[in-house]
Amino acid sequence: MAFLSVENYKKSFGNTQVLKGISFSLEKGQILAVIGSSGGGKTTLLRCLNFLETPDEGKLYLNGELLFDADREKANKNSDKEIREKRLHFGLVFQQFNLFPQYSVLGNVTLARKLLAKEQYRYRRNELNKQLAALRGTDKKAFKAQMRAELKAFADSLEKEINEQALALIDRVGLTEKIKSYPCELSGGQCQRVAIARALALSPDVLCFDEPTSALDPELTGEVLKVIKGLKSGDRTMIIVTHEMEFARKVADKVIFISDGVIEEKGSPEEIFGNPKSEKTKAFLARSRENRELD
Amino acid sequence: MDTVEKHSVKRKILKTVFAIVLLVGIFFVFLVGNVGCSNKETLKIGYTLYQPMNYIDENGKLTGYDTEFAEKVCDELGYEPEFVRIEWKNKVIDLESGRIDLIWNGMTINDELKAVMLISDPYMENRQVIVAKKEILSEYTVQTDLINAESIVYEKESAAQTVLENIEGLDFARLKGASSQKDAVVEVFSGASEIAVVDETMAFSMTAEGSDFGNTLGYKDIGFEPEKYGIGMRLGEEELLGKINALIAKYKEDGTLDALYEKYIGKTLVETPGFWAVTLSLLIGFGTTCLIFIVTLGLALPLGLLISFGTMSRIKWLSGLLKTIIWIIRGTPLMLLVIIIYYVPGFITGSVILPLAAVFVAFVINYACYFSEIFRGGIQSINKGQYEAGQVLGMTKPQIFFRIVLVQIIKRIIPPMSNEIITLVKDTALARVILVEEIIMHAEDFVISGIIWPLFYSAVFYLVFVGILTLLFRFAEKKLSYFKV
Ligand SMILES: Nc1ncnc2c1ncn2[C@@H]1O[C@H](COP(=O)(O)OP(=O)(O)OP(=O)(O)O)[C@@H](O)[C@H]1O
Ligand SMILES: [Mg+2]
């Protein structure tokens, strides 16, 4: 079975069906490019994958595990905690970055991990407290001191690990000098690179990008695309919604063309871009080529 | 979005709202109950500030002819006197409702009053006089001269009204009722009216040398019938009346009343309060002002936040109800709310709540509504993307609220909030409609001692307070200027 497999995702808003049965699968480390005309449902698909929307129908398998099943969901809603755990398998880079304005670059990248670390720490402390409660007399005193030291060491190691990882990520997106800057002091391209580092900090199994460059000035898209390209490695699976056909052609292992909520055509970049079969795909590619020439 | 989570949050909010409402209710009932169960041994004596009968001396203590007289009588009869400040025009209601047991404040005996209360034997004589600019006083020598007066001002429901109504040929259109004798004198001082008719004792102290009015105003006896002062009590209290009458007779006999007259009225020199006495008094009033401010802010901020959550709730009836309440509260004057909250529980339960408690409740409700609208605006102005970014990073709802959006909301609402809070500082002055002695009321009380400058002086306290608040808000804005939302 494939690493990621989406089966028959359907989603309606009111009376309009936006996703009309989307199925695809992806191997670990592959990059999937999603192209399609405006309003086709690409963003909705990514939001469904990230549990920001709940599909009406369909199943999702990740690494062999059934992560989402619309029928099961209807019978028995997932709890807040379950959804949060599932979400952590996925990451999402937004078109509009959505950086946290009051946190510095470093703060943006570390915040989510620090909050998770806090939970880990609390869990550990509770465990130790339980052990402590079972003890009596002098044992108890000794254990208390030991426990304090252990918790401190644990907290320190978590903090150190988080910071080191963040520094490495920020370096990777080329923003080491801007580490203390706030989002309002950065260019759009720099903001998007911070957003990428932020999403990577939680090491998601599947990282999704929703038109990561379309809010940027044309001269800034290059730097962001370069960073994304640099992320390609053996174990990072990515789904990229993009209007940059050249980019999709170069980095993607698989391409799907979505139109009106259905996958009109799927295949390798060579097949889709070199030899499209569907009329709709042909028309779409011709239009996007025209637009490029107009630029 | 996960609806399970949303429902539990809503339920929590709902629970908290109910808890707060319950708490406010309990607070209310407690205060009502507290005042309701009065000690048997106390006699509640209704008074207005009226030099020389009841006034505040330079040490901030209530004193005066009637004050000392009442203390003596209570002492002899074995009661604890409790002086309750009233509005003269409400004296009968206050007596009947049990807010006070006695009216002891230079009350002129007349038939109208005798019909609604028991009145003691007379204990002092008084007469009405006219107060006017010194240069025109000579134009008035007899009562009928008043027919030529341009305008005449008097205290509503006072003895002055009775004597004026008895002058034949007087044009009532030229009469003007003021809410107190001191206001009547200030009217003349400011030139708004030509003549004021007030008690001689009052006229004497207000136009004394060294007072602000003494240079321009004087008073004159133009032959109004002398009148007699008596003590009022509820109908049916014959036993108390008998005891008090016996003591009045005794005090007339043994010279106690003459001594009081000498001490408070017969003296030729009136001392006007000095700068420090005024400052001390204003500081006490300012303390009350600050208390109203702090209590209101401390309770209205959290309550306002809850109300704003309620108005954004998906539960239709809850948001509808809250929006209606906000509409009503914002659509009516705060002063009205203060009055309603003060008087309505009295009509229902028969016992009055503390004025200060009524002010707290009214102010908290009013400001919670205003704050809730500011909060709602701030919360709704935050980009949905901020919540979603937090969600995809695995944060919980509370983490997203407290770690991400809260500071952004605060930054957004500081400017409208600072406006509202500064308005609150000044709205505290409304508390005096139910006789809560905040700073303006303290300043106004000096007018009966013939000085008017404490009113202007009180502005300094407000200016300093608002100045400090302005600096604090500026500091907060600066603190949050490092990022943009
Ligand atoms: N929350 C929503 N409520 C109602 N309709 C929605 C909602 N979100 C999306 N839609 C509708 O769903 C359709 C698909 O939207 P979506 O954003 O997924 O398209 P897209 O392929 O990402 O388009 P684009 O290339 O312009 O970003 C659109 O017609 C949109 O109006
Ligand atoms: Mg989109």
Short mmCIF file of N, CA, C and O in Angstrom, two decimals, chain A residues 94 102 104 116 122 124 130 161 175 193 254:
data_model
loop_
_atom_site.label_atom_id
_atom_site.label_comp_id
_atom_site.label_asym_id
_atom_site.label_seq_id
_atom_site.Cartn_x
_atom_site.Cartn_y
_atom_site.Cartn_z
N PHE A 94 0.59 28.33 4.21
CA PHE A 94 -0.53 29.08 3.63
C PHE A 94 -0.06 30.05 2.56
O PHE A 94 1.07 30.55 2.60
N GLN A 102 3.34 38.76 16.65
CA GLN A 102 3.99 39.20 17.89
C GLN A 102 5.18 38.34 18.27
O GLN A 102 5.80 38.59 19.29
N SER A 104 8.97 36.69 17.15
CA SER A 104 10.10 36.87 16.24
C SER A 104 10.17 35.65 15.32
O SER A 104 9.41 34.69 15.47
N LEU A 116 4.08 21.86 22.78
CA LEU A 116 4.01 20.40 22.88
C LEU A 116 4.96 19.89 23.97
O LEU A 116 4.63 18.99 24.74
N ARG A 122 4.73 18.11 31.49
CA ARG A 122 3.67 17.95 32.49
C ARG A 122 3.35 16.46 32.70
O ARG A 122 3.15 16.00 33.81
N ARG A 124 5.37 13.96 32.20
CA ARG A 124 6.47 13.35 32.92
C ARG A 124 6.39 13.66 34.42
O ARG A 124 6.60 12.79 35.26
N LYS A 130 3.21 10.50 40.72
CA LYS A 130 2.49 9.28 41.08
C LYS A 130 3.42 8.33 41.85
O LYS A 130 3.06 7.77 42.87
N GLU A 161 17.05 21.08 22.56
CA GLU A 161 16.74 20.38 21.32
C GLU A 161 15.89 21.25 20.40
O GLU A 161 16.15 21.37 19.20
N LEU A 175 17.70 32.37 6.67
CA LEU A 175 17.29 33.58 7.38
C LEU A 175 18.03 33.75 8.71
O LEU A 175 17.51 34.40 9.63
N ARG A 193 9.35 32.03 3.76
CA ARG A 193 10.40 31.08 4.15
C ARG A 193 10.32 30.78 5.66
O ARG A 193 10.54 29.64 6.08
N LYS A 254 4.73 13.49 -9.35
CA LYS A 254 3.39 13.19 -9.82
C LYS A 254 2.67 14.51 -9.96
O LYS A 254 2.91 15.43 -9.18
#
